PDB file of C-alpha atoms in Angstrom:
ATOM      1  CA  UNK A   1      70.999  56.079 -80.838  1.00 44.00           C
ATOM      2  CA  UNK A   2      71.884  54.118 -77.739  1.00 44.00           C
ATOM      3  CA  UNK A   3      68.666  52.094 -78.011  1.00 58.00           C
ATOM      4  CA  UNK A   4      69.529  51.225 -81.619  1.00 53.00           C
ATOM      5  CA  UNK A   5      72.954  50.011 -80.521  1.00 60.00           C
ATOM      6  CA  UNK A   6      71.390  47.892 -77.795  1.00 58.00           C
ATOM      7  CA  UNK A   7      68.942  46.432 -80.322  1.00 57.00           C
ATOM      8  CA  UNK A   8      71.799  45.547 -82.674  1.00 65.00           C
ATOM      9  CA  UNK A   9      73.566  43.768 -79.829  1.00 72.00           C
ATOM     10  CA  UNK A  10      70.381  41.933 -78.902  1.00 84.00           C
ATOM     11  CA  UNK A  11      69.560  40.775 -82.449  1.00 89.00           C
ATOM     12  CA  UNK A  12      72.566  39.990 -84.668  1.00 91.00           C
ATOM     13  CA  UNK A  13      72.650  41.469 -88.152  1.00 92.00           C
ATOM     14  CA  UNK A  14      72.338  38.087 -89.864  1.00 93.00           C
ATOM     15  CA  UNK A  15      69.029  37.471 -88.052  1.00 94.00           C
ATOM     16  CA  UNK A  16      67.291  40.739 -88.938  1.00 93.00           C
ATOM     17  CA  UNK A  17      66.004  39.859 -92.424  1.00 94.00           C
ATOM     18  CA  UNK A  18      64.848  36.320 -91.470  1.00 94.00           C
ATOM     19  CA  UNK A  19      62.978  37.700 -88.456  1.00 95.00           C
ATOM     20  CA  UNK A  20      61.317  40.443 -90.522  1.00 95.00           C
ATOM     21  CA  UNK A  21      60.223  37.861 -93.125  1.00 96.00           C
ATOM     22  CA  UNK A  22      58.942  35.594 -90.341  1.00 96.00           C
ATOM     23  CA  UNK A  23      56.838  38.416 -88.857  1.00 94.00           C
ATOM     24  CA  UNK A  24      55.456  39.291 -92.312  1.00 95.00           C
ATOM     25  CA  UNK A  25      54.448  35.671 -92.990  1.00 95.00           C
ATOM     26  CA  UNK A  26      52.864  35.478 -89.526  1.00 94.00           C
ATOM     27  CA  UNK A  27      50.857  38.625 -90.195  1.00 93.00           C
ATOM     28  CA  UNK A  28      49.623  37.358 -93.552  1.00 93.00           C
ATOM     29  CA  UNK A  29      48.710  33.916 -92.196  1.00 93.00           C
ATOM     30  CA  UNK A  30      46.814  35.175 -89.159  1.00 88.00           C
ATOM     31  CA  UNK A  31      45.135  38.316 -90.461  1.00 88.00           C
ATOM     32  CA  UNK A  32      44.759  37.941 -94.238  1.00 89.00           C
ATOM     33  CA  UNK A  33      43.625  34.331 -94.684  1.00 91.00           C
ATOM     34  CA  UNK A  34      40.323  34.827 -92.794  1.00 88.00           C
ATOM     35  CA  UNK A  35      39.412  37.557 -95.290  1.00 86.00           C
ATOM     36  CA  UNK A  36      39.585  34.998 -98.116  1.00 88.00           C
ATOM     37  CA  UNK A  37      38.073  32.033 -96.253  1.00 90.00           C
ATOM     38  CA  UNK A  38      35.336  33.827 -94.326  1.00 86.00           C
ATOM     39  CA  UNK A  39      32.574  32.712 -96.718  1.00 87.00           C
ATOM     40  CA  UNK A  40      33.819  29.137 -97.103  1.00 90.00           C
ATOM     41  CA  UNK A  41      32.559  26.088 -95.236  1.00 93.00           C
ATOM     42  CA  UNK A  42      34.472  25.613 -91.980  1.00 95.00           C
ATOM     43  CA  UNK A  43      35.160  22.159 -90.570  1.00 95.00           C
ATOM     44  CA  UNK A  44      34.978  21.208 -86.895  1.00 96.00           C
ATOM     45  CA  UNK A  45      37.598  18.615 -85.890  1.00 97.00           C
ATOM     46  CA  UNK A  46      36.377  18.042 -82.348  1.00 97.00           C
ATOM     47  CA  UNK A  47      36.952  14.584 -80.861  1.00 97.00           C
ATOM     48  CA  UNK A  48      35.623  12.875 -77.731  1.00 97.00           C
ATOM     49  CA  UNK A  49      38.589  14.014 -75.655  1.00 97.00           C
ATOM     50  CA  UNK A  50      37.777  17.654 -76.380  1.00 97.00           C
ATOM     51  CA  UNK A  51      34.318  17.172 -74.869  1.00 95.00           C
ATOM     52  CA  UNK A  52      35.857  15.599 -71.766  1.00 97.00           C
ATOM     53  CA  UNK A  53      38.295  18.441 -71.119  1.00 97.00           C
ATOM     54  CA  UNK A  54      37.016  21.077 -68.665  1.00 97.00           C
ATOM     55  CA  UNK A  55      36.892  24.806 -69.236  1.00 97.00           C
ATOM     56  CA  UNK A  56      39.556  26.315 -66.944  1.00 98.00           C
ATOM     57  CA  UNK A  57      39.678  30.126 -67.298  1.00 97.00           C
ATOM     58  CA  UNK A  58      42.866  30.549 -65.236  1.00 98.00           C
ATOM     59  CA  UNK A  59      44.798  28.996 -68.131  1.00 98.00           C
ATOM     60  CA  UNK A  60      44.316  32.257 -69.980  1.00 98.00           C
ATOM     61  CA  UNK A  61      47.480  33.358 -68.129  1.00 98.00           C
ATOM     62  CA  UNK A  62      49.946  31.018 -69.913  1.00 98.00           C
ATOM     63  CA  UNK A  63      47.995  31.577 -73.133  1.00 98.00           C
ATOM     64  CA  UNK A  64      48.800  35.295 -72.972  1.00 98.00           C
ATOM     65  CA  UNK A  65      52.313  34.790 -71.580  1.00 98.00           C
ATOM     66  CA  UNK A  66      53.057  32.701 -74.678  1.00 98.00           C
ATOM     67  CA  UNK A  67      53.710  35.966 -76.522  1.00 97.00           C
ATOM     68  CA  UNK A  68      56.513  36.725 -74.063  1.00 98.00           C
ATOM     69  CA  UNK A  69      57.917  33.225 -74.548  1.00 98.00           C
ATOM     70  CA  UNK A  70      58.030  33.716 -78.316  1.00 97.00           C
ATOM     71  CA  UNK A  71      59.906  37.015 -78.098  1.00 96.00           C
ATOM     72  CA  UNK A  72      62.421  35.660 -75.584  1.00 96.00           C
ATOM     73  CA  UNK A  73      62.699  32.291 -77.322  1.00 97.00           C
ATOM     74  CA  UNK A  74      63.317  33.586 -80.823  1.00 96.00           C
ATOM     75  CA  UNK A  75      65.765  36.242 -79.623  1.00 95.00           C
ATOM     76  CA  UNK A  76      67.638  33.435 -77.895  1.00 95.00           C
ATOM     77  CA  UNK A  77      67.638  31.382 -81.089  1.00 96.00           C
ATOM     78  CA  UNK A  78      68.744  34.432 -83.108  1.00 94.00           C
ATOM     79  CA  UNK A  79      71.815  34.807 -80.905  1.00 93.00           C
ATOM     80  CA  UNK A  80      73.046  31.221 -81.253  1.00 93.00           C
ATOM     81  CA  UNK A  81      74.970  31.772 -84.461  1.00 92.00           C
ATOM     82  CA  UNK A  82      74.022  32.296 -88.086  1.00 92.00           C
ATOM     83  CA  UNK A  83      73.596  28.687 -89.203  1.00 92.00           C
ATOM     84  CA  UNK A  84      71.534  27.515 -86.213  1.00 93.00           C
ATOM     85  CA  UNK A  85      69.486  30.705 -86.212  1.00 94.00           C
ATOM     86  CA  UNK A  86      68.617  30.547 -89.899  1.00 94.00           C
ATOM     87  CA  UNK A  87      67.790  26.845 -89.727  1.00 94.00           C
ATOM     88  CA  UNK A  88      65.137  27.479 -87.072  1.00 95.00           C
ATOM     89  CA  UNK A  89      63.744  30.736 -88.402  1.00 96.00           C
ATOM     90  CA  UNK A  90      63.553  29.434 -91.973  1.00 96.00           C
ATOM     91  CA  UNK A  91      61.993  26.300 -90.505  1.00 97.00           C
ATOM     92  CA  UNK A  92      59.372  28.478 -88.830  1.00 97.00           C
ATOM     93  CA  UNK A  93      58.721  30.331 -92.091  1.00 97.00           C
ATOM     94  CA  UNK A  94      58.358  27.010 -93.945  1.00 97.00           C
ATOM     95  CA  UNK A  95      55.994  25.665 -91.297  1.00 98.00           C
ATOM     96  CA  UNK A  96      53.934  28.872 -91.300  1.00 97.00           C
ATOM     97  CA  UNK A  97      53.652  28.691 -95.096  1.00 96.00           C
ATOM     98  CA  UNK A  98      52.262  25.168 -94.732  1.00 97.00           C
ATOM     99  CA  UNK A  99      49.853  26.467 -92.089  1.00 97.00           C
ATOM    100  CA  UNK A 100      48.727  29.198 -94.476  1.00 96.00           C
ATOM    101  CA  UNK A 101      47.989  26.650 -97.214  1.00 96.00           C
ATOM    102  CA  UNK A 102      46.009  24.513 -94.760  1.00 97.00           C
ATOM    103  CA  UNK A 103      44.022  27.552 -93.643  1.00 96.00           C
ATOM    104  CA  UNK A 104      43.088  28.238 -97.266  1.00 94.00           C
ATOM    105  CA  UNK A 105      42.257  24.632 -98.189  1.00 94.00           C
ATOM    106  CA  UNK A 106      40.586  23.497 -94.960  1.00 95.00           C
ATOM    107  CA  UNK A 107      39.199  26.329 -92.823  1.00 95.00           C
ATOM    108  CA  UNK A 108      38.281  25.135 -89.348  1.00 96.00           C
ATOM    109  CA  UNK A 109      36.119  26.312 -86.486  1.00 96.00           C
ATOM    110  CA  UNK A 110      34.836  25.084 -83.117  1.00 96.00           C
ATOM    111  CA  UNK A 111      32.180  25.676 -80.516  1.00 94.00           C
ATOM    112  CA  UNK A 112      33.565  27.729 -77.682  1.00 95.00           C
ATOM    113  CA  UNK A 113      32.744  27.530 -74.003  1.00 95.00           C
ATOM    114  CA  UNK A 114      29.908  29.458 -72.432  1.00 94.00           C
ATOM    115  CA  UNK A 115      31.548  31.864 -69.998  1.00 95.00           C
ATOM    116  CA  UNK A 116      29.483  32.028 -66.829  1.00 92.00           C
ATOM    117  CA  UNK A 117      32.009  33.255 -64.267  1.00 91.00           C
ATOM    118  CA  UNK A 118      32.550  36.893 -63.268  1.00 92.00           C
ATOM    119  CA  UNK A 119      36.164  36.479 -62.140  1.00 95.00           C
ATOM    120  CA  UNK A 120      39.090  38.248 -63.770  1.00 97.00           C
ATOM    121  CA  UNK A 121      40.245  35.149 -65.648  1.00 98.00           C
ATOM    122  CA  UNK A 122      36.815  34.578 -67.178  1.00 97.00           C
ATOM    123  CA  UNK A 123      36.810  38.229 -68.193  1.00 97.00           C
ATOM    124  CA  UNK A 124      40.179  37.818 -69.885  1.00 97.00           C
ATOM    125  CA  UNK A 125      38.935  34.764 -71.799  1.00 98.00           C
ATOM    126  CA  UNK A 126      35.847  36.724 -72.875  1.00 97.00           C
ATOM    127  CA  UNK A 127      38.118  39.481 -74.167  1.00 97.00           C
ATOM    128  CA  UNK A 128      40.173  37.003 -76.202  1.00 97.00           C
ATOM    129  CA  UNK A 129      36.966  35.490 -77.585  1.00 97.00           C
ATOM    130  CA  UNK A 130      35.762  38.936 -78.648  1.00 96.00           C
ATOM    131  CA  UNK A 131      38.900  39.865 -80.572  1.00 94.00           C
ATOM    132  CA  UNK A 132      39.861  36.452 -81.974  1.00 92.00           C
ATOM    133  CA  UNK A 133      37.176  34.613 -83.946  1.00 91.00           C
ATOM    134  CA  UNK A 134      37.104  30.784 -83.698  1.00 94.00           C
ATOM    135  CA  UNK A 135      38.578  30.252 -87.170  1.00 93.00           C
ATOM    136  CA  UNK A 136      41.939  29.096 -88.564  1.00 91.00           C
ATOM    137  CA  UNK A 137      42.402  26.653 -85.730  1.00 96.00           C
ATOM    138  CA  UNK A 138      44.218  23.725 -87.365  1.00 97.00           C
ATOM    139  CA  UNK A 139      47.079  23.678 -86.783  1.00 97.00           C
ATOM    140  CA  UNK A 140      47.410  25.899 -83.720  1.00 97.00           C
ATOM    141  CA  UNK A 141      49.759  28.836 -84.280  1.00 97.00           C
ATOM    142  CA  UNK A 142      50.044  29.253 -80.519  1.00 97.00           C
ATOM    143  CA  UNK A 143      51.324  25.699 -80.104  1.00 98.00           C
ATOM    144  CA  UNK A 144      53.517  25.880 -83.196  1.00 98.00           C
ATOM    145  CA  UNK A 145      55.437  28.961 -82.016  1.00 98.00           C
ATOM    146  CA  UNK A 146      55.935  27.612 -78.502  1.00 98.00           C
ATOM    147  CA  UNK A 147      57.118  24.286 -79.906  1.00 98.00           C
ATOM    148  CA  UNK A 148      59.735  26.091 -81.999  1.00 98.00           C
ATOM    149  CA  UNK A 149      60.974  27.925 -78.895  1.00 97.00           C
ATOM    150  CA  UNK A 150      61.289  24.624 -77.038  1.00 98.00           C
ATOM    151  CA  UNK A 151      62.933  22.776 -79.912  1.00 97.00           C
ATOM    152  CA  UNK A 152      65.407  25.576 -80.370  1.00 96.00           C
ATOM    153  CA  UNK A 153      66.374  25.362 -76.696  1.00 96.00           C
ATOM    154  CA  UNK A 154      67.428  21.710 -76.867  1.00 95.00           C
ATOM    155  CA  UNK A 155      70.932  22.429 -78.173  1.00 89.00           C
ATOM    156  CA  UNK A 156      73.237  22.229 -75.136  1.00 80.00           C
ATOM    157  CA  UNK A 157      75.958  24.125 -76.991  1.00 88.00           C
ATOM    158  CA  UNK A 158      73.940  27.323 -76.810  1.00 90.00           C
ATOM    159  CA  UNK A 159      71.390  26.934 -74.011  1.00 94.00           C
ATOM    160  CA  UNK A 160      71.625  25.975 -70.357  1.00 94.00           C
ATOM    161  CA  UNK A 161      69.580  23.190 -68.802  1.00 95.00           C
ATOM    162  CA  UNK A 162      67.608  25.786 -66.850  1.00 96.00           C
ATOM    163  CA  UNK A 163      66.671  27.625 -70.061  1.00 96.00           C
ATOM    164  CA  UNK A 164      65.569  24.377 -71.712  1.00 97.00           C
ATOM    165  CA  UNK A 165      63.480  23.307 -68.716  1.00 97.00           C
ATOM    166  CA  UNK A 166      61.847  26.728 -68.541  1.00 97.00           C
ATOM    167  CA  UNK A 167      61.003  26.619 -72.245  1.00 98.00           C
ATOM    168  CA  UNK A 168      59.701  23.056 -71.894  1.00 98.00           C
ATOM    169  CA  UNK A 169      57.453  23.850 -68.927  1.00 98.00           C
ATOM    170  CA  UNK A 170      56.126  26.979 -70.627  1.00 98.00           C
ATOM    171  CA  UNK A 171      55.417  25.068 -73.820  1.00 98.00           C
ATOM    172  CA  UNK A 172      53.430  22.416 -71.930  1.00 98.00           C
ATOM    173  CA  UNK A 173      51.422  25.160 -70.202  1.00 98.00           C
ATOM    174  CA  UNK A 174      50.748  26.875 -73.525  1.00 98.00           C
ATOM    175  CA  UNK A 175      49.586  23.611 -75.084  1.00 98.00           C
ATOM    176  CA  UNK A 176      47.249  22.982 -72.144  1.00 98.00           C
ATOM    177  CA  UNK A 177      45.988  26.551 -72.225  1.00 98.00           C
ATOM    178  CA  UNK A 178      44.809  26.305 -75.829  1.00 98.00           C
ATOM    179  CA  UNK A 179      42.437  23.427 -75.059  1.00 98.00           C
ATOM    180  CA  UNK A 180      41.484  24.348 -71.483  1.00 98.00           C
ATOM    181  CA  UNK A 181      40.221  27.811 -72.400  1.00 98.00           C
ATOM    182  CA  UNK A 182      38.495  26.225 -75.414  1.00 98.00           C
ATOM    183  CA  UNK A 183      40.469  28.235 -77.928  1.00 97.00           C
ATOM    184  CA  UNK A 184      41.683  25.151 -79.809  1.00 98.00           C
ATOM    185  CA  UNK A 185      41.056  21.425 -80.147  1.00 98.00           C
ATOM    186  CA  UNK A 186      43.353  18.504 -79.400  1.00 98.00           C
ATOM    187  CA  UNK A 187      44.064  17.837 -83.079  1.00 98.00           C
ATOM    188  CA  UNK A 188      45.202  21.464 -83.434  1.00 98.00           C
ATOM    189  CA  UNK A 189      48.024  20.774 -80.977  1.00 98.00           C
ATOM    190  CA  UNK A 190      49.061  17.584 -82.752  1.00 98.00           C
ATOM    191  CA  UNK A 191      48.966  19.305 -86.117  1.00 98.00           C
ATOM    192  CA  UNK A 192      51.125  22.142 -84.830  1.00 98.00           C
ATOM    193  CA  UNK A 193      53.906  19.794 -83.723  1.00 98.00           C
ATOM    194  CA  UNK A 194      53.738  17.823 -86.991  1.00 98.00           C
ATOM    195  CA  UNK A 195      53.919  20.931 -89.178  1.00 98.00           C
ATOM    196  CA  UNK A 196      56.726  22.424 -87.060  1.00 98.00           C
ATOM    197  CA  UNK A 197      58.786  19.267 -87.439  1.00 98.00           C
ATOM    198  CA  UNK A 198      58.194  19.213 -91.196  1.00 97.00           C
ATOM    199  CA  UNK A 199      59.332  22.832 -91.391  1.00 97.00           C
ATOM    200  CA  UNK A 200      62.498  22.061 -89.442  1.00 96.00           C
ATOM    201  CA  UNK A 201      63.212  18.990 -91.571  1.00 96.00           C
ATOM    202  CA  UNK A 202      62.859  20.917 -94.837  1.00 95.00           C
ATOM    203  CA  UNK A 203      64.899  23.836 -93.544  1.00 94.00           C
ATOM    204  CA  UNK A 204      67.645  21.521 -92.270  1.00 89.00           C
ATOM    205  CA  UNK A 205      67.870  19.784 -95.633  1.00 86.00           C
ATOM    206  CA  UNK A 206      68.045  23.081 -97.523  1.00 82.00           C
ATOM    207  CA  UNK A 207      70.685  24.514 -95.156  1.00 68.00           C
ATOM    208  CA  UNK A 208      72.788  21.365 -95.477  1.00 64.00           C
ATOM    209  CA  UNK A 209      72.573  21.511 -99.272  1.00 58.00           C
ATOM    210  CA  UNK A 210      73.448  25.203 -99.282  1.00 63.00           C
ATOM    211  CA  UNK A 211      76.472  24.675 -97.032  1.00 59.00           C
ATOM    212  CA  UNK A 212      77.615  21.791 -99.232  1.00 58.00           C
ATOM    213  CA  UNK A 213      77.547  24.009-102.348  1.00 58.00           C
ATOM    214  CA  UNK A 214      79.558  26.688-100.551  1.00 53.00           C
ATOM    215  CA  UNK A 215      82.338  24.240 -99.644  1.00 49.00           C
TER     216      UNK A 215
END
């Protein structure tokens, strides 16, 4: 009972349904789309820069810590107030819907690195490779979620400068991690930012229109 009360204090009531919908859309996009696109032709969007970037196994650390950033970041956004919260979470849902459509229409893949090291970081990368097939890469969900956490932290009314800097540094590390452990390509990062911004733009327009009708 006490844990439920703490959870209610942590995540405001107005944010519960949007967050549940967001998680459901994430699940469908990541786990269901490969079932439908598995037999389709997959495109490789590798560019020259991708070939120049080294394989750096230690970057598996920020790649995994990204999941912590998302939980902390979206809880922070959820607590900012109903309007700001819903604008960002609905923006994320819109962006993820776009991602889902792209996954269906243009499945992507890439050639991963050959793991030769026996260190713990190489082992962690090998584990990620084994449980996450190199499909549905464009745009990068990893980069998209971290970008939302950073964008949400830019409002000085709700977040301190320290919080924003921390989110910014973590987002940069996550972006680097996706290409330096050869889990994504450069265009996947660019696509993630573009789709995230489109999602936020659409959500902002819809929220503004909704608020106008309520006045």
